[in-house]
PDB file of C-alpha atoms in Angstrom:
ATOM      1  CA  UNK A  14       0.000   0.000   0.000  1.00 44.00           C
ATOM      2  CA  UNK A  15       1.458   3.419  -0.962  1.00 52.00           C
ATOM      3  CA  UNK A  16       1.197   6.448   1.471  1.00 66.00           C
ATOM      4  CA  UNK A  17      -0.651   9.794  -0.672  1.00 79.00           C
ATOM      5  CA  UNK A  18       1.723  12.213  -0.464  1.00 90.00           C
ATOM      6  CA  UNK A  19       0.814  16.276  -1.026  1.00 95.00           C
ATOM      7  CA  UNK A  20       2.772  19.133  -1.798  1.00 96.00           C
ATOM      8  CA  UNK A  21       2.152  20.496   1.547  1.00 96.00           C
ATOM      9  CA  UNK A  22       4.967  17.364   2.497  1.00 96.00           C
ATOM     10  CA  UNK A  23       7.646  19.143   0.545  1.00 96.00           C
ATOM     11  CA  UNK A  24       6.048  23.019   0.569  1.00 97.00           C
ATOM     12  CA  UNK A  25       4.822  25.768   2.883  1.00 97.00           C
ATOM     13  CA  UNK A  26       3.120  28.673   2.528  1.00 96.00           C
ATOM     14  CA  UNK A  27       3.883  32.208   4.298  1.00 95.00           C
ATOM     15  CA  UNK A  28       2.805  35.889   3.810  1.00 93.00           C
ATOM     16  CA  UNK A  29       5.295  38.190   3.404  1.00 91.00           C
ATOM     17  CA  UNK A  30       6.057  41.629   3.168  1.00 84.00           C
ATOM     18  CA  UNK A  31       7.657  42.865  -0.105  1.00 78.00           C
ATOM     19  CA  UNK A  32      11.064  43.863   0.053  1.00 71.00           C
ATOM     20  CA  UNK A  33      11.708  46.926  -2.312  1.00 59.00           C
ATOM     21  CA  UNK A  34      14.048  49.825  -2.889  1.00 61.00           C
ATOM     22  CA  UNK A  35      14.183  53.001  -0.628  1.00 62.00           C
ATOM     23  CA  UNK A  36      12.559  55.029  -3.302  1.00 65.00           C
ATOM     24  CA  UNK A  37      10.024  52.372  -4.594  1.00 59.00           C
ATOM     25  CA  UNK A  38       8.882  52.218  -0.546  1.00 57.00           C
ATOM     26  CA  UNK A  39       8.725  55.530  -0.343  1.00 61.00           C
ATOM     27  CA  UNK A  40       6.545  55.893  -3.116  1.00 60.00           C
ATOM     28  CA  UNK A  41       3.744  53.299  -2.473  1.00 54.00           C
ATOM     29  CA  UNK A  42       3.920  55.173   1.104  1.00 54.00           C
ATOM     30  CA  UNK A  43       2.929  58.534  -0.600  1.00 62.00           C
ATOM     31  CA  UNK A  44       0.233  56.932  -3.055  1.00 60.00           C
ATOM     32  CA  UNK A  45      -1.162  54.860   0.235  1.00 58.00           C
ATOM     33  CA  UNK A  46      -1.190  58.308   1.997  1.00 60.00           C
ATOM     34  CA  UNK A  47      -3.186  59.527  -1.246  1.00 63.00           C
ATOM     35  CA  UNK A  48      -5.573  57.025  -1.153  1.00 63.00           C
ATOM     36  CA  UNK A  49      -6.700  56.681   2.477  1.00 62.00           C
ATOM     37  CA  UNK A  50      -6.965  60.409   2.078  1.00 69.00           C
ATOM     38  CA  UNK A  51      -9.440  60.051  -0.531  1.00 65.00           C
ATOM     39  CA  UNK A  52     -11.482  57.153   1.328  1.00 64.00           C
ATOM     40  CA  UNK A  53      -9.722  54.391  -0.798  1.00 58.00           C
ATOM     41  CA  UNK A  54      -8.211  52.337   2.599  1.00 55.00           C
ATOM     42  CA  UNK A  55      -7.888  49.111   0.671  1.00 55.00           C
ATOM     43  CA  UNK A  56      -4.385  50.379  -0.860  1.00 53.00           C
ATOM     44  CA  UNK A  57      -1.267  48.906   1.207  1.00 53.00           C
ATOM     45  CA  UNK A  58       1.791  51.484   1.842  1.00 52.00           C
ATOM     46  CA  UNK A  59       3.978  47.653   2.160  1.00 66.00           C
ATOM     47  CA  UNK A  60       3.084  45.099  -0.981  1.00 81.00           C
ATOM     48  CA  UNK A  61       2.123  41.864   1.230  1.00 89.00           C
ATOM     49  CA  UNK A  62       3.284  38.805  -0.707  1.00 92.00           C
ATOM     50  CA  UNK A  63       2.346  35.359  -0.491  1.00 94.00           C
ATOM     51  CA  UNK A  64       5.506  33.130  -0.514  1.00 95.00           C
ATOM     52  CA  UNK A  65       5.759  28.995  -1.219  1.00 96.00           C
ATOM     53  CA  UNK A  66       8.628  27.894   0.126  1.00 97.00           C
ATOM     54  CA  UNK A  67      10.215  24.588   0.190  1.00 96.00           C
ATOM     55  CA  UNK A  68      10.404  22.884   3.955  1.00 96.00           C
ATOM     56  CA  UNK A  69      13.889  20.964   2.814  1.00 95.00           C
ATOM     57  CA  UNK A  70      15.599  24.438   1.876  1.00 97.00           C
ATOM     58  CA  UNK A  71      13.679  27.165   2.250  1.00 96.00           C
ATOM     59  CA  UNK A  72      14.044  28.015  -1.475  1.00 96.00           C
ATOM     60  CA  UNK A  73      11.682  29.623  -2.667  1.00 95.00           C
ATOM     61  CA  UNK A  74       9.363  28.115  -5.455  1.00 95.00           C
ATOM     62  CA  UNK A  75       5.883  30.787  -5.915  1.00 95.00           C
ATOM     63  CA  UNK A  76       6.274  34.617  -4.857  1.00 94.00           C
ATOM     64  CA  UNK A  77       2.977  36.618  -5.665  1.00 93.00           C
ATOM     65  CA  UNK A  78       2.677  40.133  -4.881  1.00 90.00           C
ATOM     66  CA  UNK A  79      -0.925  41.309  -4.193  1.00 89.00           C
ATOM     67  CA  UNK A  80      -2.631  44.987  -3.832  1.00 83.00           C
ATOM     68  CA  UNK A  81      -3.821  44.497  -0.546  1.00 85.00           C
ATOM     69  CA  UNK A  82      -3.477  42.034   2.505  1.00 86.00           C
ATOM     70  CA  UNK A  83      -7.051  40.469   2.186  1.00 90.00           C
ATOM     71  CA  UNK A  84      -6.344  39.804  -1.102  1.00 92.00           C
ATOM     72  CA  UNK A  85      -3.097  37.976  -0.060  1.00 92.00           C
ATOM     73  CA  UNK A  86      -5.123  36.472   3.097  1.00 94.00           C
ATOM     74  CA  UNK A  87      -7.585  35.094   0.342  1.00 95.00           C
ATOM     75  CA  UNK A  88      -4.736  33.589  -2.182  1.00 96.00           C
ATOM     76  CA  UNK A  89      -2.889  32.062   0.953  1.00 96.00           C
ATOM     77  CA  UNK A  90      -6.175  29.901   1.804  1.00 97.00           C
ATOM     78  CA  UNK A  91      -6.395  28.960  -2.000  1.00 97.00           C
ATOM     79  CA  UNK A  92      -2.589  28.208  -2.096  1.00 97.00           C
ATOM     80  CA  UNK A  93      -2.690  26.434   1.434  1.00 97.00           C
ATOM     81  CA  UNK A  94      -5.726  24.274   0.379  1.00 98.00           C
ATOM     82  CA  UNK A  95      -3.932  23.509  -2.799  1.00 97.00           C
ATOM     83  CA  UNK A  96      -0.731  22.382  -1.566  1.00 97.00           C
ATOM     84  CA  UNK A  97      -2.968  20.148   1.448  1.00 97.00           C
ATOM     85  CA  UNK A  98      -5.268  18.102  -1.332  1.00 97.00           C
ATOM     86  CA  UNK A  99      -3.046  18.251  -4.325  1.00 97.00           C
ATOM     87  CA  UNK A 100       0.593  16.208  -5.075  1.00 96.00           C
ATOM     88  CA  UNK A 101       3.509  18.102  -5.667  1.00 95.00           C
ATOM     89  CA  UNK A 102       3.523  17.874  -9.071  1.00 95.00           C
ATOM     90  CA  UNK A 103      -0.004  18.056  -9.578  1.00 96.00           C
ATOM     91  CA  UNK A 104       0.619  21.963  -7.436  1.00 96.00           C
ATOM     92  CA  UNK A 105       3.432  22.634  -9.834  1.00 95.00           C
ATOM     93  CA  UNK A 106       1.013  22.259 -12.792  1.00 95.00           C
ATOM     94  CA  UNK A 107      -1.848  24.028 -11.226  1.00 95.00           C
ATOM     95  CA  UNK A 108       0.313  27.222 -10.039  1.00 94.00           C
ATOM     96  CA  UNK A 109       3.370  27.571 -12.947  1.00 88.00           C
ATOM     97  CA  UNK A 110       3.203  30.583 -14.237  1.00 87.00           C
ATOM     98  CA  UNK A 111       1.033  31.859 -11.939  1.00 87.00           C
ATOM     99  CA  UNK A 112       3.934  33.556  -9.635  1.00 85.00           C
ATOM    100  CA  UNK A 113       5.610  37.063 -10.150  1.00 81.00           C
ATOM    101  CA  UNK A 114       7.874  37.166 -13.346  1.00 69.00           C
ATOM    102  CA  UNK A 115      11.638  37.920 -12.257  1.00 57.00           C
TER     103      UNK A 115
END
């Protein structure tokens, strides 16, 4: 009898903040500003990313950056759901491409 295996065995997911340059951060600061100043609070002064990494090396194998952190909070179930019903490869297939283009 073989043991299922899922991709949550060789991956984890974590949300992360964005790491950017000092004038890149200081600009989504001043458009975040902006916006909650206009009544738009669902813009995020720090990108919040949603980061697969692998548990063997901590490499890192899906980064997507999102607008806002329920946006990332919703992704992270999907991803987390994903990687607890599907196979490794079968969470490859579903999510290549899908991750922020370097």
């Amino acid at each position: 009898m073989t043991q299922e295996t899922h991709a949550s065995d060789d991956y984890e997911a974590r949300l992360e903040a964005a790491e950017s340059g000092p004038l890149k951060a200081a600009a989504r600061w001043v458009v975040a500003l902006a916006s909650a100043t206009l009544g738009d609070a669902e813009y995020e002064a720090n990108e919040p990313q949603v980061v697969v990494h692998s548990r063997l090396d901590d490499s890192v194998l899906l980064r997507m950056t999102t607008s806002s952190l329920e946006e990332a909070e919703r992704l992270i179930v999907q991803i987390r759901e994903d990687l607890q019903t599907l196979s490794t490869e079968e969470f490859k297939a579903e999510w290549e491409g899908a991750g922020d283009k370097s």
